[in-house]
Coordinates of C-alpha atoms in Angstrom, one line a residue:
Chain A
M1 CA 11.2 22.6 1.3
F2 CA 8.9 24.9 -0.7
N3 CA 8.7 23.8 -4.3
K4 CA 6.8 26.3 -6.4
N5 CA 6.2 23.7 -9.1
K6 CA 4.3 21.4 -6.8
Y7 CA 0.6 21.1 -7.7
S8 CA -1.5 21.8 -4.6
F9 CA -4.5 23.7 -3.4
L10 CA -2.3 26.7 -2.7
S11 CA -0.8 26.6 -6.3
I12 CA -4.4 26.7 -7.7
A13 CA -5.3 29.6 -5.5
R14 CA -2.0 31.4 -6.4
N15 CA -2.5 30.9 -10.1
A16 CA -6.1 31.9 -9.9
L17 CA -4.9 35.4 -9.0
S18 CA -3.2 35.6 -12.4
H19 CA -6.1 34.1 -14.3
H20 CA -4.3 30.8 -14.7
E21 CA -2.1 32.3 -17.4
N22 CA 1.2 31.7 -15.6
W23 CA 1.2 28.0 -15.0
Q24 CA 4.7 26.5 -15.4
K25 CA 5.3 24.3 -18.4
T26 CA 4.8 20.6 -17.5
W27 CA 8.2 19.8 -19.1
K28 CA 10.8 21.8 -21.0
S29 CA 11.3 20.9 -24.7
P30 CA 15.1 21.4 -25.1
E31 CA 17.2 20.9 -28.2
P32 CA 19.2 17.7 -27.8
K33 CA 22.8 17.9 -26.4
K34 CA 25.6 16.1 -28.1
N35 CA 26.2 13.6 -25.3
Y36 CA 24.1 11.8 -22.7
D37 CA 24.7 9.1 -20.1
A38 CA 21.7 7.2 -21.4
I39 CA 19.3 7.6 -24.3
I40 CA 15.8 6.2 -24.3
V41 CA 14.1 5.8 -27.7
G42 CA 10.4 6.2 -27.4
G43 CA 8.5 8.7 -25.4
G44 CA 5.6 6.6 -24.4
G45 CA 4.7 5.3 -20.9
H46 CA 7.5 2.7 -20.9
G47 CA 10.2 5.0 -22.2
L48 CA 9.2 7.8 -19.8
T49 CA 9.0 5.6 -16.7
T50 CA 12.4 4.1 -17.7
A51 CA 14.0 7.6 -17.7
Y52 CA 12.1 8.5 -14.5
Y53 CA 13.4 5.5 -12.6
L54 CA 16.9 5.8 -14.0
A55 CA 17.0 9.2 -12.5
K56 CA 15.2 8.4 -9.3
N57 CA 16.5 4.9 -8.4
H58 CA 19.9 4.9 -10.1
G59 CA 21.1 8.5 -10.0
I60 CA 21.5 8.8 -13.8
N61 CA 20.1 12.2 -14.6
N62 CA 21.8 13.1 -17.9
I63 CA 19.2 11.3 -20.1
A64 CA 17.4 12.1 -23.3
V65 CA 14.0 10.6 -24.2
I66 CA 13.7 10.7 -28.0
E67 CA 10.2 10.7 -29.3
K68 CA 9.3 10.8 -33.1
G69 CA 5.8 12.1 -32.5
W70 CA 4.6 13.7 -29.3
I71 CA 4.4 12.5 -25.7
G72 CA 1.3 10.3 -25.2
G73 CA 0.5 10.2 -28.9
G74 CA 1.3 6.5 -29.5
N75 CA 0.0 3.5 -27.7
T76 CA 0.0 5.2 -24.3
G77 CA -2.8 7.4 -25.6
R78 CA -4.5 4.6 -27.6
N79 CA -5.1 1.8 -25.1
T80 CA -8.2 1.0 -23.2
T81 CA -6.5 1.9 -19.8
I82 CA -7.1 -1.4 -18.1
I83 CA -4.8 -2.3 -15.2
R84 CA -4.7 -5.7 -13.6
S85 CA -2.2 -8.4 -12.5
N86 CA -4.2 -11.6 -12.7
Y87 CA -1.7 -13.4 -14.9
L88 CA -1.3 -17.2 -14.8
W89 CA 2.4 -17.9 -14.7
D90 CA 4.6 -16.9 -11.8
Q91 CA 7.0 -14.8 -13.9
S92 CA 4.2 -12.7 -15.4
A93 CA 2.3 -12.5 -12.1
A94 CA 5.3 -11.1 -10.3
L95 CA 6.1 -8.5 -13.0
Y96 CA 2.5 -7.3 -13.3
E97 CA 1.8 -7.3 -9.6
H98 CA 4.9 -5.2 -9.0
A99 CA 3.5 -2.8 -11.5
L100 CA 0.1 -2.8 -9.9
K101 CA 1.7 -1.9 -6.5
L102 CA 3.4 1.1 -8.2
W103 CA 0.1 2.2 -9.7
E104 CA -1.4 2.3 -6.2
G105 CA 1.0 5.0 -5.1
M106 CA 1.5 6.7 -8.4
S107 CA -0.6 9.9 -8.1
Q108 CA 1.0 10.8 -4.7
E109 CA 4.5 10.0 -5.9
L110 CA 4.2 12.0 -9.1
N111 CA 2.1 14.8 -7.6
Y112 CA -0.1 14.3 -10.6
N113 CA -3.6 12.9 -10.6
V114 CA -3.5 9.8 -12.9
M115 CA -7.1 9.0 -11.8
F116 CA -6.2 5.5 -10.9
S117 CA -9.5 3.9 -10.1
Q118 CA -9.6 0.4 -8.5
R119 CA -13.0 -0.5 -9.8
G120 CA -12.3 -4.1 -10.3
V121 CA -12.0 -6.2 -13.4
L122 CA -14.3 -9.1 -14.3
N123 CA -13.1 -11.8 -16.6
V124 CA -16.2 -13.6 -17.8
A125 CA -16.6 -17.3 -18.6
H126 CA -19.0 -18.4 -21.3
N127 CA -18.4 -22.2 -21.5
L128 CA -17.1 -25.1 -19.5
H129 CA -13.6 -24.6 -20.8
D130 CA -13.6 -20.9 -19.7
V131 CA -14.8 -21.9 -16.3
R132 CA -12.0 -24.4 -15.8
E133 CA -9.4 -22.0 -17.2
L134 CA -10.5 -19.1 -15.1
K135 CA -10.8 -21.2 -11.9
R136 CA -7.3 -22.5 -12.6
R137 CA -6.1 -18.9 -12.9
W138 CA -8.0 -17.9 -9.8
H139 CA -6.1 -20.5 -7.8
A140 CA -2.8 -19.6 -9.4
N141 CA -3.3 -15.9 -8.5
R142 CA -4.1 -16.8 -4.9
L143 CA -0.9 -18.9 -4.7
N144 CA 1.0 -15.8 -5.9
D145 CA -0.7 -13.6 -3.3
I146 CA -2.7 -11.7 -5.9
D147 CA -6.3 -11.0 -5.0
C148 CA -8.8 -12.9 -7.0
E149 CA -12.3 -14.1 -6.5
W150 CA -14.7 -16.4 -8.3
L151 CA -18.2 -15.1 -8.8
D152 CA -21.0 -17.4 -10.0
T153 CA -23.6 -16.1 -12.4
K154 CA -25.8 -14.6 -9.7
K155 CA -23.0 -12.8 -8.1
V156 CA -21.8 -11.5 -11.5
K157 CA -25.3 -10.0 -11.9
E158 CA -25.1 -8.4 -8.5
F159 CA -21.7 -6.9 -9.1
C160 CA -22.5 -5.7 -12.6
P161 CA -26.3 -5.4 -12.9
I162 CA -26.5 -4.4 -16.6
I163 CA -24.8 -7.6 -17.8
N164 CA -27.1 -10.0 -19.6
T165 CA -27.1 -13.3 -17.6
S166 CA -29.9 -14.9 -19.5
P167 CA -29.2 -18.6 -20.1
N168 CA -30.6 -18.3 -23.6
I169 CA -27.9 -16.1 -25.2
R170 CA -25.4 -17.6 -27.5
Y171 CA -22.5 -17.3 -25.0
P172 CA -24.2 -17.3 -21.6
V173 CA -22.4 -15.9 -18.5
L174 CA -21.4 -19.0 -16.4
G175 CA -19.3 -17.0 -13.9
A176 CA -16.4 -14.7 -13.7
T177 CA -13.2 -14.0 -11.9
L178 CA -13.0 -10.6 -10.1
Q179 CA -9.8 -8.8 -9.2
R180 CA -11.0 -6.0 -7.0
R181 CA -7.6 -4.1 -6.9
A182 CA -7.6 -4.0 -10.7
G183 CA -9.1 -1.0 -12.6
T184 CA -8.4 1.8 -14.9
A185 CA -6.3 5.0 -15.0
R186 CA -6.2 8.1 -17.2
H187 CA -3.6 7.1 -19.7
D188 CA -2.6 10.6 -20.9
A189 CA -2.0 11.7 -17.3
V190 CA 0.4 8.7 -16.8
A191 CA 2.6 9.9 -19.7
W192 CA 2.4 13.6 -18.7
G193 CA 3.0 12.8 -15.0
Y194 CA 6.1 10.7 -15.6
A195 CA 7.3 13.2 -18.3
R196 CA 7.0 16.0 -15.7
G197 CA 8.7 13.9 -13.0
A198 CA 11.6 12.9 -15.2
D199 CA 11.9 16.5 -16.5
E200 CA 12.2 17.8 -13.0
M201 CA 15.1 15.5 -12.3
G202 CA 17.0 16.8 -15.4
V203 CA 15.8 14.4 -18.2
D204 CA 15.6 16.0 -21.6
I205 CA 12.3 15.2 -23.4
I206 CA 12.8 15.6 -27.1
Q207 CA 9.7 15.4 -29.2
N208 CA 9.3 15.4 -33.0
C209 CA 12.7 13.7 -33.4
E210 CA 12.8 10.5 -35.3
V211 CA 15.7 8.0 -34.9
T212 CA 17.2 7.1 -38.3
G213 CA 20.2 5.0 -37.3
I214 CA 22.0 3.3 -34.4
N215 CA 25.8 3.7 -34.3
V216 CA 27.7 0.6 -33.3
K217 CA 31.5 0.4 -33.0
N218 CA 33.3 -2.9 -32.2
G219 CA 30.2 -4.4 -30.7
N220 CA 29.5 -1.4 -28.5
V221 CA 26.7 1.1 -29.1
T222 CA 28.0 4.7 -29.4
G223 CA 25.0 6.7 -30.2
I224 CA 22.0 7.3 -32.5
E225 CA 21.4 9.3 -35.7
T226 CA 18.2 11.4 -35.6
T227 CA 16.4 14.0 -37.6
K228 CA 18.0 16.5 -35.2
G229 CA 21.5 15.2 -35.7
T230 CA 23.8 12.7 -34.0
I231 CA 23.4 12.1 -30.3
N232 CA 26.1 10.1 -28.5
S233 CA 25.7 7.7 -25.5
N234 CA 27.0 4.3 -24.6
K235 CA 23.7 3.2 -23.1
I236 CA 20.6 3.1 -25.3
G237 CA 17.3 1.7 -24.3
I238 CA 14.7 1.1 -27.0
A239 CA 11.0 1.3 -25.9
A240 CA 9.5 1.9 -29.3
A241 CA 6.4 -0.5 -29.1
G242 CA 5.1 -1.3 -32.6
H243 CA 8.1 0.2 -34.3
T244 CA 10.7 -1.8 -32.3
S245 CA 11.6 -4.0 -35.3
V246 CA 12.2 -0.9 -37.4
I247 CA 14.8 0.3 -34.9
A248 CA 16.3 -3.1 -34.3
N249 CA 16.8 -3.4 -38.0
M250 CA 19.0 -0.3 -37.9
A251 CA 21.3 -2.2 -35.5
G252 CA 21.1 -5.4 -37.6
I253 CA 19.1 -7.3 -34.9
K254 CA 16.2 -9.5 -35.8
L255 CA 13.5 -9.9 -33.1
P256 CA 10.7 -12.4 -32.7
L257 CA 8.1 -9.7 -33.1
E258 CA 5.1 -9.1 -35.4
S259 CA 3.5 -5.6 -35.4
K260 CA -0.3 -5.6 -35.8
P261 CA -3.1 -3.1 -35.5
L262 CA -5.2 -3.2 -32.3
Q263 CA -8.4 -1.2 -32.4
A264 CA -10.4 0.5 -29.8
L265 CA -13.4 2.8 -29.8
V266 CA -15.4 5.1 -27.5
S267 CA -19.1 5.9 -27.5
E268 CA -21.0 9.1 -26.9
P269 CA -20.9 10.1 -23.2
V270 CA -23.7 8.9 -21.0
K271 CA -24.5 8.9 -17.3
P272 CA -22.7 6.4 -15.2
V273 CA -23.9 2.9 -16.2
I274 CA -21.1 0.5 -15.6
D275 CA -18.8 1.0 -12.6
T276 CA -16.3 -1.9 -13.3
V277 CA -14.4 -3.3 -16.2
V278 CA -15.8 -6.4 -18.0
M279 CA -13.6 -8.5 -20.2
S280 CA -14.4 -11.6 -22.1
N281 CA -11.8 -13.8 -23.7
T282 CA -14.2 -16.1 -25.6
I283 CA -16.2 -13.5 -27.4
H284 CA -13.3 -11.1 -27.3
A285 CA -14.7 -7.8 -26.0
Y286 CA -14.0 -5.6 -23.2
V287 CA -15.8 -2.5 -21.9
S288 CA -15.5 0.1 -19.2
Q289 CA -16.8 3.6 -18.7
S290 CA -14.5 6.7 -18.6
D291 CA -15.0 9.5 -16.1
K292 CA -16.3 11.6 -19.0
G293 CA -19.1 9.0 -19.5
E294 CA -17.9 7.4 -22.7
L295 CA -17.9 3.6 -23.0
V296 CA -14.4 2.5 -23.8
I297 CA -14.4 -0.6 -25.9
G298 CA -11.5 -2.7 -26.9
A299 CA -11.4 -5.1 -29.9
G300 CA -8.9 -7.8 -30.9
T301 CA -5.9 -7.4 -33.2
D302 CA -6.2 -7.6 -36.9
G303 CA -4.5 -10.7 -38.1
Y304 CA -1.7 -9.3 -40.3
T305 CA 1.4 -7.2 -40.0
S306 CA 0.7 -3.5 -40.5
Y307 CA 2.0 -0.2 -39.3
T308 CA -1.0 1.9 -40.4
Q309 CA -2.7 2.6 -37.0
R310 CA -6.1 1.6 -38.2
G311 CA -7.6 -1.8 -38.9
G312 CA -10.6 -3.6 -40.5
F313 CA -14.2 -2.8 -39.7
N314 CA -14.9 -6.5 -39.5
I315 CA -13.0 -6.6 -36.2
V316 CA -15.0 -3.7 -34.9
E317 CA -18.3 -5.4 -36.0
D318 CA -17.4 -8.6 -34.3
T319 CA -16.5 -6.8 -31.0
L320 CA -19.7 -4.7 -31.0
M321 CA -21.9 -7.8 -31.7
A322 CA -20.4 -9.4 -28.6
I323 CA -20.8 -6.2 -26.5
V324 CA -24.4 -5.8 -27.6
E325 CA -25.2 -9.4 -26.7
L326 CA -23.6 -9.1 -23.3
F327 CA -25.1 -5.6 -22.7
P328 CA -28.4 -5.2 -24.6
I329 CA -28.8 -1.8 -23.0
F330 CA -26.0 -0.5 -25.2
S331 CA -27.7 -1.5 -28.5
R332 CA -28.6 2.0 -29.4
M333 CA -25.4 3.8 -28.3
K334 CA -23.6 5.7 -30.9
M335 CA -19.9 5.3 -31.3
L336 CA -17.9 8.6 -31.5
R337 CA -14.3 7.8 -32.2
H338 CA -12.4 4.8 -33.4
W339 CA -8.6 4.3 -33.8
G340 CA -5.9 1.7 -34.0
G341 CA -2.5 1.4 -32.4
I342 CA 0.4 -0.8 -33.6
V343 CA 1.3 -3.5 -31.1
D344 CA 4.4 -5.7 -31.2
I345 CA 3.5 -9.2 -30.4
C346 CA 5.9 -11.9 -29.2
P347 CA 5.3 -15.6 -30.1
D348 CA 4.6 -16.3 -26.4
A349 CA 2.7 -13.1 -25.7
S350 CA 5.2 -12.0 -23.1
P351 CA 7.5 -9.0 -23.2
I352 CA 11.2 -8.8 -23.9
I353 CA 13.1 -6.7 -21.4
S354 CA 16.6 -7.6 -22.2
K355 CA 20.2 -6.9 -23.0
T356 CA 21.4 -7.7 -26.6
H357 CA 24.6 -9.0 -28.0
I358 CA 25.6 -5.3 -28.7
N359 CA 27.0 -3.8 -25.5
G360 CA 24.9 -0.9 -24.2
L361 CA 21.9 -1.6 -26.4
Y362 CA 18.8 -2.7 -24.5
F363 CA 15.3 -3.6 -25.7
N364 CA 12.0 -3.3 -23.9
C365 CA 9.4 -4.6 -26.3
G366 CA 6.9 -7.3 -27.2
W367 CA 4.3 -6.1 -24.8
G368 CA 1.7 -6.8 -27.4
T369 CA -1.8 -5.9 -26.5
G370 CA -1.2 -5.6 -22.8
G371 CA 1.6 -3.1 -22.1
F372 CA -0.3 -0.2 -20.4
K373 CA -0.9 -2.0 -17.1
A374 CA 2.8 -2.7 -16.8
T375 CA 3.9 0.9 -17.5
P376 CA 5.5 1.7 -14.1
G377 CA 6.9 -1.8 -13.5
S378 CA 8.3 -2.0 -17.0
G379 CA 10.2 1.2 -16.5
W380 CA 11.4 0.2 -13.1
V381 CA 13.0 -3.1 -14.3
F382 CA 14.2 -1.7 -17.6
A383 CA 16.0 1.2 -15.7
H384 CA 17.6 -1.4 -13.5
T385 CA 18.7 -3.4 -16.5
I386 CA 20.2 -0.3 -18.2
A387 CA 21.9 1.0 -15.1
N388 CA 23.5 -2.3 -13.9
D389 CA 23.9 -3.9 -17.3
Q390 CA 22.1 -6.8 -15.7
A391 CA 18.4 -7.8 -15.5
H392 CA 16.4 -7.2 -12.4
E393 CA 15.1 -10.5 -10.8
L394 CA 11.6 -9.6 -12.1
N395 CA 12.7 -9.3 -15.8
A396 CA 15.3 -12.0 -15.7
P397 CA 12.9 -14.5 -17.3
F398 CA 12.0 -12.1 -20.1
T399 CA 15.3 -12.2 -22.1
I400 CA 15.6 -12.4 -25.9
N401 CA 17.5 -15.7 -25.3
R402 CA 14.4 -17.5 -24.2
F403 CA 13.5 -18.0 -27.8
S404 CA 16.7 -20.1 -28.3
S405 CA 16.6 -21.8 -24.9
G406 CA 12.9 -22.6 -25.1
E407 CA 12.1 -21.1 -21.7
L408 CA 9.0 -19.3 -23.0
V409 CA 6.5 -17.6 -20.7
D410 CA 3.5 -18.7 -22.6
E411 CA 0.7 -16.3 -21.8
H412 CA -1.2 -16.7 -25.0
G413 CA -4.8 -17.0 -23.9
A414 CA -3.6 -17.7 -20.3
A415 CA -3.4 -14.0 -19.4
A416 CA -7.1 -13.8 -18.8
V417 CA -7.7 -12.5 -22.3
A418 CA -6.3 -13.6 -25.6
H419 CA -3.4 -11.5 -26.8
Chain B
M1 CA -10.2 -3.5 -44.3
F2 CA -8.9 -3.8 -47.7
L3 CA -9.8 -5.8 -50.9
I4 CA -7.6 -8.8 -51.9
N5 CA -7.5 -10.0 -55.5
C6 CA -7.6 -13.8 -55.0
P7 CA -5.8 -15.4 -58.0
Y8 CA -8.5 -18.0 -58.1
C9 CA -11.7 -16.1 -57.2
G10 CA -11.1 -12.4 -58.0
E11 CA -11.4 -9.4 -55.7
R12 CA -13.0 -10.1 -52.3
E13 CA -13.1 -8.5 -48.9
Q14 CA -10.1 -9.1 -46.7
A15 CA -12.5 -10.5 -44.0
E16 CA -12.8 -13.6 -46.2
F17 CA -9.1 -14.2 -45.9
S18 CA -6.7 -15.1 -43.2
C19 CA -3.0 -14.2 -43.1
G20 CA -0.5 -16.9 -42.7
G21 CA 2.4 -14.6 -41.8
E22 CA 5.8 -14.1 -43.5
A23 CA 6.3 -16.0 -46.7
H24 CA 9.4 -17.8 -48.1
I25 CA 10.6 -19.2 -44.8
A26 CA 12.0 -22.5 -45.8
R27 CA 12.0 -25.4 -43.4
P28 CA 15.6 -26.3 -42.5
K29 CA 17.0 -29.2 -44.6
N30 CA 18.9 -30.9 -41.7
P31 CA 16.9 -30.4 -38.6
P32 CA 19.1 -32.6 -36.3
E33 CA 22.1 -30.5 -37.1
L34 CA 20.5 -27.2 -36.2
S35 CA 21.7 -25.2 -33.2
D36 CA 19.2 -23.7 -30.8
D37 CA 19.8 -20.2 -32.3
Q38 CA 19.1 -21.6 -35.8
W39 CA 15.9 -23.1 -34.6
A40 CA 14.9 -19.9 -32.9
E41 CA 15.6 -18.1 -36.2
Y42 CA 13.4 -20.5 -38.1
L43 CA 10.5 -20.7 -35.6
F44 CA 10.3 -17.2 -34.1
L45 CA 12.4 -14.5 -35.7
R46 CA 10.6 -12.4 -38.3
K47 CA 11.4 -9.5 -40.5
N48 CA 8.3 -7.6 -39.5
E49 CA 9.0 -5.2 -42.3
K50 CA 7.7 -1.7 -42.4
G51 CA 7.6 -1.4 -46.2
V52 CA 7.3 -4.3 -48.7
H53 CA 6.2 -7.4 -46.8
Y54 CA 6.0 -10.8 -48.5
E55 CA 3.3 -12.9 -46.8
R56 CA 1.1 -15.9 -47.2
W57 CA -2.7 -15.6 -47.3
N58 CA -5.4 -18.2 -47.4
H59 CA -8.9 -17.6 -48.9
E60 CA -10.4 -19.2 -45.9
Y61 CA -14.1 -18.4 -46.5
G62 CA -13.8 -18.8 -50.3
C63 CA -11.7 -21.3 -52.3
R64 CA -9.5 -22.2 -49.4
Q65 CA -6.4 -21.8 -51.6
W66 CA -3.1 -20.4 -50.4
F67 CA -1.2 -17.7 -52.3
N68 CA 1.3 -14.9 -51.7
L69 CA 0.9 -11.1 -51.4
A70 CA 3.5 -8.4 -51.5
R71 CA 2.0 -5.6 -49.4
N72 CA 3.3 -2.2 -48.2
T73 CA 2.8 -2.5 -44.4
A74 CA 3.2 1.3 -44.0
T75 CA 0.1 1.9 -46.1
D76 CA -1.6 -1.5 -46.5
E77 CA -1.4 -1.1 -50.3
I78 CA -1.2 -4.4 -52.0
L79 CA 1.6 -4.3 -54.6
K80 CA 1.5 -7.8 -56.1
V81 CA -0.5 -11.0 -55.8
Y82 CA 1.4 -14.2 -56.8
K83 CA 1.0 -17.9 -56.5
M84 CA 2.6 -20.3 -54.0
G85 CA 6.0 -21.5 -55.3
E86 CA 6.7 -18.4 -57.3
A87 CA 9.7 -16.3 -56.5
P88 CA 9.0 -13.1 -54.6
P89 CA 9.0 -10.1 -57.0
K90 CA 11.5 -7.3 -56.4
L91 CA 9.5 -4.3 -55.4
K92 CA 10.0 -0.9 -53.7
A93 CA 7.4 0.7 -51.5
N94 CA 7.0 4.3 -50.5
I95 CA 7.2 4.8 -46.8
P96 CA 5.5 8.1 -46.1
A97 CA 8.0 10.5 -44.5
T98 CA 6.0 12.4 -41.9
P99 CA 7.4 12.9 -38.3
S100 CA 5.3 9.9 -37.1
G101 CA 6.0 7.9 -40.2
E102 CA 2.4 8.0 -41.4
P103 CA 1.1 9.4 -44.6
S104 CA 0.5 13.2 -44.6
I105 CA -3.3 12.8 -45.0
G106 CA -4.9 11.4 -42.0
S107 CA -3.3 8.7 -39.9
G108 CA -2.4 5.7 -42.0
N109 CA -4.5 6.7 -45.0
L110 CA -3.3 5.8 -48.4
S111 CA -1.4 8.5 -50.1
T112 CA -3.7 9.8 -52.9
S113 CA -1.0 11.1 -55.2
K114 CA 0.2 8.7 -57.9
K115 CA 3.8 10.0 -57.7
D116 CA 3.9 9.0 -54.0
R117 CA 3.5 5.4 -54.9
F118 CA 6.4 3.2 -55.8

């Protein structure tokens, strides 16, 4: 069937004839209706994929995605775009590997180039403990059918020639794990592609609309109050990242989350110099190069609760010290932009994708510093949870109740980088 | 980064301090009688307030003393410093009302107008 909205070589040619002035809108921005079959709060990657898979996999099309800012303006546009699935525990490995498989077909499925690049991710070891931990994870990954290799120092140097493998640096490179299927993607495109896909299936994407209240009657959720009025639905999924506690508070729910700033920065653009992603847990730094040529550098979280989307310069300084020691070639690079995003961290550094004691109210939160890589998988299982009022087998271990039962999925430091 | 007025040493850079999380969480008096949910509440559940947050700080690279802060987590403005054992002061904080919840000037910058403060 001919779809005039499909992006293709022909559509480029056709639009060239009208000087590219008549491209269709990527998504409509309608005013909210009074009633929906489901409402998703949060128009980031996780919210949009949830709406997309609710429509695609479960036939629920009458959905509103409510976003207080703009699509892709939150953590979806603030992360360092790293995608991998080399987690230690079976539960996490299954969840992130499911997501990675969805990444592999995403551009084709969405008809939108998300620039997914499987350039490999190195997790570097700097001391004996790191070596043991990373080798343990390497074996665990292989048992879970996830590709992973161990590289010794010489092979690390061959794979990433600009890395400093001198034995005389403070934290020498003793080896690294490599997941070749891991990589990066263009984060904005992921949000835009899923927004476009959801919109095509009838989902209303409502931006600049802040949720101010959750309406609950007799233990059932009935709708939300927003800056654009009351919107009713008996299924509400919250995917609000750092602001999840604020929303939960409106429904009288207390969650095991702490919201903290996580910082990242990019350098001036240069010619291609690093064609992989290098991550180090011990000295806490990670770096890759965007297609524009900027080095994309991620730092650690600031150690206090804050909603300010910035952070302390001491964190940036620590990260850059580590980067410069590992890559002396970068020592005279200028940094262009620096920002923070607010990440909601669970005590066990694993997400919550769960029902609550209020019927029809669902939470997808606690992704902490590592939610981007899970974007499609997160939406997939959250949509299943909302549609069936029951967890998918992949997110069954990630309930809120695990904090009472003690069945934590402890990925602190085990997830190849410290969260 | 912000400056913290340590009650023992005076004003120092925040990098000298470490945050010990939410303050005034009392250890349960009868641990054996607690249900799993009550343990979860004590161990894991946090207010994670956007607004006035009462929290413990340690002057780790200074006098190593603990004390409490009341801080507006929407702006990082420190509203009050008080010692351990003191009751939390009752305070109100201004949460900037822009569409994204951030102050109108920049993203997350302190509001410059006096009247915008509590």
